[in-house]
CSV table of C-alpha atoms and ligand atoms in Angstrom, one decimal:
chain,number,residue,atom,x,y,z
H,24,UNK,CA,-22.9,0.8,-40.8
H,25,UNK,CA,-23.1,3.1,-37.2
H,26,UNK,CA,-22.9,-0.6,-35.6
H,27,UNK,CA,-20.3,-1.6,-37.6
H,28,UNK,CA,-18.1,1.2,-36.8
H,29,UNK,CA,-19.4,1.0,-33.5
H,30,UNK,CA,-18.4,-2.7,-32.8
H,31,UNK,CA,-15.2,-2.2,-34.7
H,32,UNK,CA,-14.3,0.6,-32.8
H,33,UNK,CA,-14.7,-1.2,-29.6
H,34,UNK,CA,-12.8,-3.8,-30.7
H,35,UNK,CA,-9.7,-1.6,-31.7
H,36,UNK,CA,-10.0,-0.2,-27.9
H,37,UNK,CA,-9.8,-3.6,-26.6
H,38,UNK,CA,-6.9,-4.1,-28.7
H,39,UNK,CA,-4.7,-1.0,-28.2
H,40,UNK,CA,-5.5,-1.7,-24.0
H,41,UNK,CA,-3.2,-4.8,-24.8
H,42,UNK,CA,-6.5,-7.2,-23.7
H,43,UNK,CA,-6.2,-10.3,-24.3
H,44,UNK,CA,-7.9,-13.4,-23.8
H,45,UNK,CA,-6.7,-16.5,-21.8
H,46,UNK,CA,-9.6,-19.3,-21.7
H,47,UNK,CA,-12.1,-16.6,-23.1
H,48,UNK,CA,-11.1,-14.4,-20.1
H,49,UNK,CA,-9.6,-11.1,-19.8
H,50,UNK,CA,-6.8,-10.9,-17.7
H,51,UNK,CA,-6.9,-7.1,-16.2
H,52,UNK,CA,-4.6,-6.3,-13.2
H,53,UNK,CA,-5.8,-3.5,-11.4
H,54,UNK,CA,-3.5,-2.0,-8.8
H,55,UNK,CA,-4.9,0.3,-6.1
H,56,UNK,CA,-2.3,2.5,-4.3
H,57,UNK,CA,-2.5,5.5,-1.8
H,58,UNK,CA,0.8,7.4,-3.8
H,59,UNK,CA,-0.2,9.7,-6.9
H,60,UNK,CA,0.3,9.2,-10.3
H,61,UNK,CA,3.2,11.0,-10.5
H,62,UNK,CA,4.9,9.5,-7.7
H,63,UNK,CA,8.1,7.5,-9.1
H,64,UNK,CA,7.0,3.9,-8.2
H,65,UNK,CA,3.6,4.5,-10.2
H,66,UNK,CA,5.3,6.1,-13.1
H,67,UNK,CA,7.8,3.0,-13.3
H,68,UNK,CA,4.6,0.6,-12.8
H,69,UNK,CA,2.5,2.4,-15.7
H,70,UNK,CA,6.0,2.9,-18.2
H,71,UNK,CA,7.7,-0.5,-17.4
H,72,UNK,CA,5.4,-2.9,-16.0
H,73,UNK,CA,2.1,-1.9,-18.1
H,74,UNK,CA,4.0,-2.2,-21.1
H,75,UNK,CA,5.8,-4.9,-20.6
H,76,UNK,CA,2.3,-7.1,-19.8
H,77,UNK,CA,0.1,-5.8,-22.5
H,78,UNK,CA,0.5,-8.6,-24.9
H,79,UNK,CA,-1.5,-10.7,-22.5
H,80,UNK,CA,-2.5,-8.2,-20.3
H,81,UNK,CA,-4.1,-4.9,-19.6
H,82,UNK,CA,-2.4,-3.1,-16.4
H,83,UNK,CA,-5.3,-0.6,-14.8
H,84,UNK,CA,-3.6,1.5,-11.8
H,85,UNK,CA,-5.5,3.4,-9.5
H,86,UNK,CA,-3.7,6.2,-7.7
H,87,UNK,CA,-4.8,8.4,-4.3
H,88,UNK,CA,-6.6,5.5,-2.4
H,89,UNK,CA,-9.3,6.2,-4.8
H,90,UNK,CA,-10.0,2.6,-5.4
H,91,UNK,CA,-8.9,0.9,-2.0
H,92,UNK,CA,-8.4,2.1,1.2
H,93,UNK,CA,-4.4,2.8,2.1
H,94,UNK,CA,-3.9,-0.2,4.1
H,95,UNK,CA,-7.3,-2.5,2.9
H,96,UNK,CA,-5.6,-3.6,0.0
H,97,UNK,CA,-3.8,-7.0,0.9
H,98,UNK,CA,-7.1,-8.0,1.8
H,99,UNK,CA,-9.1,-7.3,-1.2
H,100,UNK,CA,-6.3,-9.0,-3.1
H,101,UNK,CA,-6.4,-12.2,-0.9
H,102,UNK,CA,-10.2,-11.6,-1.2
H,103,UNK,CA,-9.8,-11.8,-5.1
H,104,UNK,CA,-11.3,-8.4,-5.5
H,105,UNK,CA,-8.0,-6.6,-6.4
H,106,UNK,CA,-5.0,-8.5,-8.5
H,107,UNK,CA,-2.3,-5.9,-7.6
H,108,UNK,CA,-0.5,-2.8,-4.6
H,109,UNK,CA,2.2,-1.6,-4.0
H,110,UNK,CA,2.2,-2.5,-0.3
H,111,UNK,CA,4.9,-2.3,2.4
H,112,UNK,CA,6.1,-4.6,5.6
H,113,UNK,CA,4.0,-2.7,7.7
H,114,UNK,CA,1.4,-3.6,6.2
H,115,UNK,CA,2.2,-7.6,6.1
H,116,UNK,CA,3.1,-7.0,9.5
H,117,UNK,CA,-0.5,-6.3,10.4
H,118,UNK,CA,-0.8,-10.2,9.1
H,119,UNK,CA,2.4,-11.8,9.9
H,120,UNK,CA,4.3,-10.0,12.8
H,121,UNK,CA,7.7,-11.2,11.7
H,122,UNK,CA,7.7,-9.0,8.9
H,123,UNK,CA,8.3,-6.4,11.5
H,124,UNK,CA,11.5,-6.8,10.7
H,125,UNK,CA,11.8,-5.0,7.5
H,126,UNK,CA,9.6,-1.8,9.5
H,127,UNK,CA,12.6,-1.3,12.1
H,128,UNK,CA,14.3,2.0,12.2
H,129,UNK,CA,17.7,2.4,11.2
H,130,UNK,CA,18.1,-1.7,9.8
H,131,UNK,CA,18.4,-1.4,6.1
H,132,UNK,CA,21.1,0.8,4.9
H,133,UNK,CA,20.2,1.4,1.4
H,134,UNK,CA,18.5,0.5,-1.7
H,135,UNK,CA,21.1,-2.1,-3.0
H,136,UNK,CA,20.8,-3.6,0.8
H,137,UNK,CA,17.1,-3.9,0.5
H,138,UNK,CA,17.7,-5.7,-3.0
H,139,UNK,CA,20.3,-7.8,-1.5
H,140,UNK,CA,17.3,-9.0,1.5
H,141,UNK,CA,14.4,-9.5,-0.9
H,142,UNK,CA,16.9,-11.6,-2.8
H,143,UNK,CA,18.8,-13.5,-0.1
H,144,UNK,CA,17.2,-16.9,1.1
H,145,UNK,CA,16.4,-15.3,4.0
H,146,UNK,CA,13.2,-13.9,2.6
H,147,UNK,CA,12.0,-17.2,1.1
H,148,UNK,CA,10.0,-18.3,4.3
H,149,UNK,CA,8.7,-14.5,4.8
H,150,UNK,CA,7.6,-15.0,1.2
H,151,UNK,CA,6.2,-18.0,1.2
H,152,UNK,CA,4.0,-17.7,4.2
H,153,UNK,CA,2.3,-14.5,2.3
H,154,UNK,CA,1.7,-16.8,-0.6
H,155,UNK,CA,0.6,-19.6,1.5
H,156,UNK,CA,-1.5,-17.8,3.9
H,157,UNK,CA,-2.8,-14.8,2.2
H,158,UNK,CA,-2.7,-15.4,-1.3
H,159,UNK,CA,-0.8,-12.8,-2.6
H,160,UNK,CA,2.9,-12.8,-4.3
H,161,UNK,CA,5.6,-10.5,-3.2
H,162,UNK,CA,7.2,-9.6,-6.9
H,163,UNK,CA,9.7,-7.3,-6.4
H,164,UNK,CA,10.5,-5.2,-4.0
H,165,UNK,CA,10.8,-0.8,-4.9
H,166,UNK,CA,12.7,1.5,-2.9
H,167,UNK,CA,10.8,4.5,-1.6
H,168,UNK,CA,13.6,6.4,-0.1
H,169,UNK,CA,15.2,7.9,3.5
H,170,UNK,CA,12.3,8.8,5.9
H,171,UNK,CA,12.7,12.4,7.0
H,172,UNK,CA,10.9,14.4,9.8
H,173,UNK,CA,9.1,16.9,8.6
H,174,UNK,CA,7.6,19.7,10.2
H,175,UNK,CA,5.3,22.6,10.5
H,176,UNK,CA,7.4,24.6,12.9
H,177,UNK,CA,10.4,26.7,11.7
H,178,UNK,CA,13.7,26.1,12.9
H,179,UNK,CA,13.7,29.1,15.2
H,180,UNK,CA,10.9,27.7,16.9
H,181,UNK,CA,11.6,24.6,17.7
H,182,UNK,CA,15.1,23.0,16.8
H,183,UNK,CA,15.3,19.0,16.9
H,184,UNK,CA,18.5,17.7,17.3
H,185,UNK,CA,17.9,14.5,19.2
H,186,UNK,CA,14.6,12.0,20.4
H,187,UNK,CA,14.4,14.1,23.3
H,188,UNK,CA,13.1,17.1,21.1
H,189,UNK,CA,10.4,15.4,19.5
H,190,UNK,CA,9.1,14.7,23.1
H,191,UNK,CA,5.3,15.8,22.7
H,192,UNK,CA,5.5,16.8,18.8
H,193,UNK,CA,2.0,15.9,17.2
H,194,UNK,CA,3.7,13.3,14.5
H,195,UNK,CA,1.5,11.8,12.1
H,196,UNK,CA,2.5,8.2,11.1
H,197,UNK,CA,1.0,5.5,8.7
H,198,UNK,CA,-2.2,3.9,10.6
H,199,UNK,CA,-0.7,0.6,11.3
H,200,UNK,CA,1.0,-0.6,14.7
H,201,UNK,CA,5.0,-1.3,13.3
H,202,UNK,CA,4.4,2.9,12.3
H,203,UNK,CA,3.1,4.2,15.2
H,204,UNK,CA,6.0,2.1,17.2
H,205,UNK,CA,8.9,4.1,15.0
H,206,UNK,CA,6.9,7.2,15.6
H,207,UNK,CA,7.4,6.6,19.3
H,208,UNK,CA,10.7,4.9,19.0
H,209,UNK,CA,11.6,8.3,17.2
H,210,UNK,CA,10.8,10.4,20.8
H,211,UNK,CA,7.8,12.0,18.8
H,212,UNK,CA,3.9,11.5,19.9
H,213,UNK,CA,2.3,9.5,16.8
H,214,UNK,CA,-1.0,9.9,15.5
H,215,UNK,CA,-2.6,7.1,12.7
H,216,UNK,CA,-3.8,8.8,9.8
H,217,UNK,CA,-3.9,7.9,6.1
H,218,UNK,CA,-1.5,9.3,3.7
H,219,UNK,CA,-4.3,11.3,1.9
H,220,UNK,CA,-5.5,12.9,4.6
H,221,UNK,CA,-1.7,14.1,5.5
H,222,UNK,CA,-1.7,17.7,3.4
H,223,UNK,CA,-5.5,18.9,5.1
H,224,UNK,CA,-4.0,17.6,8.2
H,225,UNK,CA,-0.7,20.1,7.9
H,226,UNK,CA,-2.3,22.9,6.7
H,227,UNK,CA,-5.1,23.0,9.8
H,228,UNK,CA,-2.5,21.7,12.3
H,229,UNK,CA,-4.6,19.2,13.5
H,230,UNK,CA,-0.7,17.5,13.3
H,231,UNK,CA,2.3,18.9,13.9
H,232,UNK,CA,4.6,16.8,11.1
H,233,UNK,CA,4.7,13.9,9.5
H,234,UNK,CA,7.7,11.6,8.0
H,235,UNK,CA,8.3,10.5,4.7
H,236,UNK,CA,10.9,10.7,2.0
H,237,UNK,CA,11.9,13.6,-0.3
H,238,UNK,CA,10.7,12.7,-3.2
H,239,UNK,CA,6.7,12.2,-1.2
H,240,UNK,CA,7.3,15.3,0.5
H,241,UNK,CA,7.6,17.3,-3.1
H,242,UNK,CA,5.2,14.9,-4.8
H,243,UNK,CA,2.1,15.4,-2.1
H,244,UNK,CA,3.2,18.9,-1.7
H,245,UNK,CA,3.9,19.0,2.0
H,246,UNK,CA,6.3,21.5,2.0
H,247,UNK,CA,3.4,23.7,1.2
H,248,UNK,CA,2.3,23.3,4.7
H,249,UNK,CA,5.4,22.6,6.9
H,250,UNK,CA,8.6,24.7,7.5
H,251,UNK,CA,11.1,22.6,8.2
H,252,UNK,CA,13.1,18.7,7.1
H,253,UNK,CA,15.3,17.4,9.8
H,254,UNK,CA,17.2,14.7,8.4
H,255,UNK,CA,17.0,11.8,10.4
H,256,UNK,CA,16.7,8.8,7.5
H,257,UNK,CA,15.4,7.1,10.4
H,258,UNK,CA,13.8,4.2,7.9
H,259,UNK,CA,15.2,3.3,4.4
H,260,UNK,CA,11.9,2.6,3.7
H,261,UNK,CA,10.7,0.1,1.0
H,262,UNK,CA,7.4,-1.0,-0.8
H,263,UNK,CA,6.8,-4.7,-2.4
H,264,UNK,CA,4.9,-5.8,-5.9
H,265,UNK,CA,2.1,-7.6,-4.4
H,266,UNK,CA,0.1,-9.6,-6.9
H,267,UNK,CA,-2.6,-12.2,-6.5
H,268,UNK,CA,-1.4,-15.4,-6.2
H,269,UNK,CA,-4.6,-16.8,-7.7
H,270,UNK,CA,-4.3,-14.6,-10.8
H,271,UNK,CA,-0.5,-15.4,-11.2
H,272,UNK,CA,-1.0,-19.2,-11.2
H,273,UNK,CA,-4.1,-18.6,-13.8
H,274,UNK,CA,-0.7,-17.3,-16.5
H,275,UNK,CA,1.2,-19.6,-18.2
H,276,UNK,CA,4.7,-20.1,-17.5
H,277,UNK,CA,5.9,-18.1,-20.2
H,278,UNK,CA,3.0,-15.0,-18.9
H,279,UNK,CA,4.3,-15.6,-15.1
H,280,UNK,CA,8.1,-15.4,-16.7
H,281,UNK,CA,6.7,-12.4,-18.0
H,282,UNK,CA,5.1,-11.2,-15.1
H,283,UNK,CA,8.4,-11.1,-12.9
H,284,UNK,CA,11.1,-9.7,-15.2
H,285,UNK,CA,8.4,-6.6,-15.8
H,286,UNK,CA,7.9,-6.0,-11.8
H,287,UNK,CA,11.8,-6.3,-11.6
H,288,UNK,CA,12.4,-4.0,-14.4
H,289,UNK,CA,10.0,-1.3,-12.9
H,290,UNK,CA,10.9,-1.5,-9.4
H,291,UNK,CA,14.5,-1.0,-10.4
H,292,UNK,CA,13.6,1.8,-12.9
H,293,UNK,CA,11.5,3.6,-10.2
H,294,UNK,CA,14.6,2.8,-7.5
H,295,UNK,CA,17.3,4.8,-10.3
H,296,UNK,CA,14.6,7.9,-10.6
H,297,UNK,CA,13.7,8.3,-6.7
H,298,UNK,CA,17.5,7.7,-5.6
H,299,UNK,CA,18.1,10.7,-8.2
H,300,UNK,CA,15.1,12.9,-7.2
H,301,UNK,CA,16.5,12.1,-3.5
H,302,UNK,CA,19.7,13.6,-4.1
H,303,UNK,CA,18.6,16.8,-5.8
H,304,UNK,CA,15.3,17.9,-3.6
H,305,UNK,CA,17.4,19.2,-0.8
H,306,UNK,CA,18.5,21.9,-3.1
H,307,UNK,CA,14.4,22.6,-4.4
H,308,UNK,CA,13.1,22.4,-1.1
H,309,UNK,CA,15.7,25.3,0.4
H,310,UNK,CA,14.2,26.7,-2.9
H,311,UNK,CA,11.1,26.7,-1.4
H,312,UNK,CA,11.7,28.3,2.4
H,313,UNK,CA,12.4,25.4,3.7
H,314,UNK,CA,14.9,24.7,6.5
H,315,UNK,CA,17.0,21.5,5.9
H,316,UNK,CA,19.1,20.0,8.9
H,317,UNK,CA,21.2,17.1,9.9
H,318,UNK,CA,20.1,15.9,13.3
H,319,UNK,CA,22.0,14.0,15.7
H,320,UNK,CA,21.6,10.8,13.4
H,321,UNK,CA,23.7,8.6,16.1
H,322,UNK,CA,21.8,9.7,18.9
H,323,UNK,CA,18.5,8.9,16.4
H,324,UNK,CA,19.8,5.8,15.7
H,325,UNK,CA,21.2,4.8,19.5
H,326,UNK,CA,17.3,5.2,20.7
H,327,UNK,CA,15.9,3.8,17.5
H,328,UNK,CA,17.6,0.7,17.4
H,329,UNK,CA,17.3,0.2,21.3
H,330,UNK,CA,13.4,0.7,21.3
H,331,UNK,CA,12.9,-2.0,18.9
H,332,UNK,CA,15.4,-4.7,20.2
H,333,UNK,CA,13.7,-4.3,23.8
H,334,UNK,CA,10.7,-4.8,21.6
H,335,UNK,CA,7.8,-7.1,21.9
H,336,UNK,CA,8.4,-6.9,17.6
H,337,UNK,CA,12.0,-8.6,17.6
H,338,UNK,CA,10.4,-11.5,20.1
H,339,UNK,CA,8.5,-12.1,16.6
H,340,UNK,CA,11.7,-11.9,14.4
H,341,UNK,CA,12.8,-15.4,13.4
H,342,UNK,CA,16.4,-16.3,15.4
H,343,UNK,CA,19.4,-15.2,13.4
H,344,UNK,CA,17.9,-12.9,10.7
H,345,UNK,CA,18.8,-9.5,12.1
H,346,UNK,CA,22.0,-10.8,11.9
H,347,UNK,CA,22.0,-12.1,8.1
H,348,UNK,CA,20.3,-8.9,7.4
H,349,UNK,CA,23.3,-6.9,8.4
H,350,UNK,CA,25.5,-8.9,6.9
H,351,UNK,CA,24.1,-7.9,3.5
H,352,UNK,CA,24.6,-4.2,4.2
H,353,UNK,CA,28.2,-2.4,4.0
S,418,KDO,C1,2.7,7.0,4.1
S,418,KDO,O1,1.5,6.7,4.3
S,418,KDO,O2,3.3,7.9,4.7
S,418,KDO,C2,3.4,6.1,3.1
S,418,KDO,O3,4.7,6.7,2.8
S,418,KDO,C3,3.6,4.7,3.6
S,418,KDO,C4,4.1,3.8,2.5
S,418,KDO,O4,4.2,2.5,2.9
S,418,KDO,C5,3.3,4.0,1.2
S,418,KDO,O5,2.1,3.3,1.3
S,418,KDO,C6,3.1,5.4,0.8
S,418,KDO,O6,2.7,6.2,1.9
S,418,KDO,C7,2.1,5.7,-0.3
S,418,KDO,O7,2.3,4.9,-1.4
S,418,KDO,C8,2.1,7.2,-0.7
S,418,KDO,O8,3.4,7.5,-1.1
C-alpha cells in the first residue's frame, strides 16, 4: 500500500507540474536568469508563460545566476544544456556584432518603439542569423526600463550634470564589450562585473555606481548602498525570450503556436507592470534618502550618440537600419 501511495503520489506531482509527454519525453524548459524572482520580467514569465505551457509543458525558472552564469547562458542553450533566458543584445552582440545596434545609447525611445523593431522586417535577418547560427529563437522581446546612473555619492558631493562629470567615476557596467562602450560613451570609467555581484560591490565601494532601471535598482536593493539617481535614461533597455531552437522544432505546430502567444503575452504583461513600477519609484526612492535629478539629458545624449556613430560598432550595423529604426519611434 506505502508503494502504492508512493507511486501515486509521484504521479499526481508530475501531473500538477503540467508534465507531459511528447514521444515518451518530457518537455521541461528551464530558464536561467541573473534578475530575482521578484523582478517583473520573471514574475510575468512564471504567471503568464508557465501557465500558459503547462499542458505540454513544465516551465522551471532559475533566478540570481544560480543556474547559469549572467552572460554563459546563450551558450548553454545553443549547447542544448539550457532550453530558455532572458537575454539581451549585448549579449548577442558578443556573437553577432550587428546586434550592437539595439545596445546604443539614446536609439530606442520607448517600450512601444522596441515592440515596433522586434516586429518590423527589419529584425528578421538579425533573427534569423541567431537561429541559424546559434540555435536559439528570439521569442519576444520584454522591456526592462530607462537606464539611470546611480551612485554612491550624495548630491552635495559630487553633482553630475553632464559626461564631463562622470570623468573618473568608478561605474560598474554589465561584463560584455557593447556595456563597457556606453559606460565610456556616458564620460564614466567602466568596470565589468556581474549583476549579482553589484550590491557587495556598492556597499564596500570597490565601485563607485552602477546603471540600471528603477524598478532593478528597488528590486536588488541598490539604494541601500548608493545616495543618489541621476536621470539620464541613457538606454531604453530591453531583454529578448530566447529559447532553443532545437527544443522549439521538437513541438508541434499547435505547442510552438503555443509557445509564442505565451512569450508574447508575458513580455507584454511584464512591459504594463515595469512601465508602472517606473513611474511611481521616483516618489519611493526620495522615500528612502535618495536624491533624484534630471541631468543635462541633451548634453548626455549629444556625446552618447556621437561616441557610437564614430564607432567601430555602427561599421557592423547593416546600411540603412539606424535609419528604419528611427522611423519607428515618435
Ligand atoms: C545588469 O547586469 O545590469 C542587467 O540589467 C543587464 C540586463 O541585460 C539583464 O541581464 C539584467 O541585468 C538582469 O536580468 C538582472 O536584472
Amino acid at each position: 500500500l506505502t508503494r502504492r501511495t508512493t507511486l501515486s503520489a509521484a504521479l499526481a506531482a508530475t501531473l500538477v507540474g503540467g508534465m507531459a509527454f511528447a514521444d515518451g519525453h518530457a518537455i521541461e524548459l528551464r530558464m536561467s536568469m541573473a534578475g530575482s524572482e521578484t523582478d517583473q520580467r520573471a514574475v510575468a514569465m512564471t504567471e503568464v508563460f508557465g501557465p500558459a505551457v503547462a499542458d505540454f509543458a513544465t516551465y522551471t525558472p532559475s533566478y540570481n545566476a544560480t543556474l547559469f552564469a549572467q552572460g554563459t547562458e546563450l551558450e548553454a542553450i545553443s549547447r542544448g544544456n539550457l532550453e530558455m533566458s532572458i537575454t539581451s543584445a549585448q549579449e548577442l552582440a558578443q556573437f553577432f556584432p550587428e546586434f550592437s545596434i539595439f545596445t546604443a545609447g539614446y536609439v530606442h525611445q520607448d517600450a512601444a518603439h522596441q515592440v515596433a523593431v522586434f516586429n518590423d522586417p527589419l529584425f528578421e535577418p538579425f533573427h534569423q542569423t541567431v537561429i541559424d547560427e546559434l540555435g536559439v529563437r528570439l521569442l519576444s522581446v520584454m522591456y526592462l526600463g530607462r537606464r539611470q546612473v546611480n551612485l554612491r555619492q550624495t548630491r552635495e558631493e559630487l553633482e553630475v550634470m553632464t559626461p564631463d562629470d562622470l570623468a573618473g567615476v568608478n561605474l560598474r557596467m554589465p561584463g560584455t564589450d557593447a556595456w563597457q562602450f556606453l559606460g565610456s560613451a556616458l564620460g564614466a570609467a567602466p568596470t565589468p562585473m556581474a549583476f549579482n555581484e553589484v550590491y557587495t560591490a556598492l556597499s564596500t565601494g570597490a565601485v563607485d555606481g552602477q546603471d540600471n532601471p528603477l524598478p532593478t535598482v528597488v528590486d536588488a536593493r541598490f539604494y541601500e548602498v548608493t545616495n543618489q539617481i541621476v536621470l539620464t535614461s541613457h538606454l531604453v533597455d530591453l531583454n529578448y525570450i530566447a529559447i532553443s531552437e532545437a527544443v522549439f522544432q521538437s513541438l508541434t505546430p499547435e505547442q510552438q503556436a503555443t509557445v509564442q502567444e505565451a512569450a508574447d503575452a508575458a513580455a507584454e504583461a511584464g512591459r504594463v507592470r515595469q512601465l508602472e513600477l517606473e513611474g511611481e519609484l521616483v516618489a519611493f526612492l526620495e522615500g528612502e534618502g535618495m536624491e533624484v535629478y534630471e541631468p543635462d539629458v541633451a548634453a548626455f545624449r549629444e556625446a552618447v550618440q556621437a561616441a557610437y556613430l564614430g564607432s567601430e560598432f555602427a561599421e557592423t550595423w547593416p546600411e540603412g537600419v539606424l535609419d528604419q529604426i528611427n522611423a519607428l519611434g515618435a
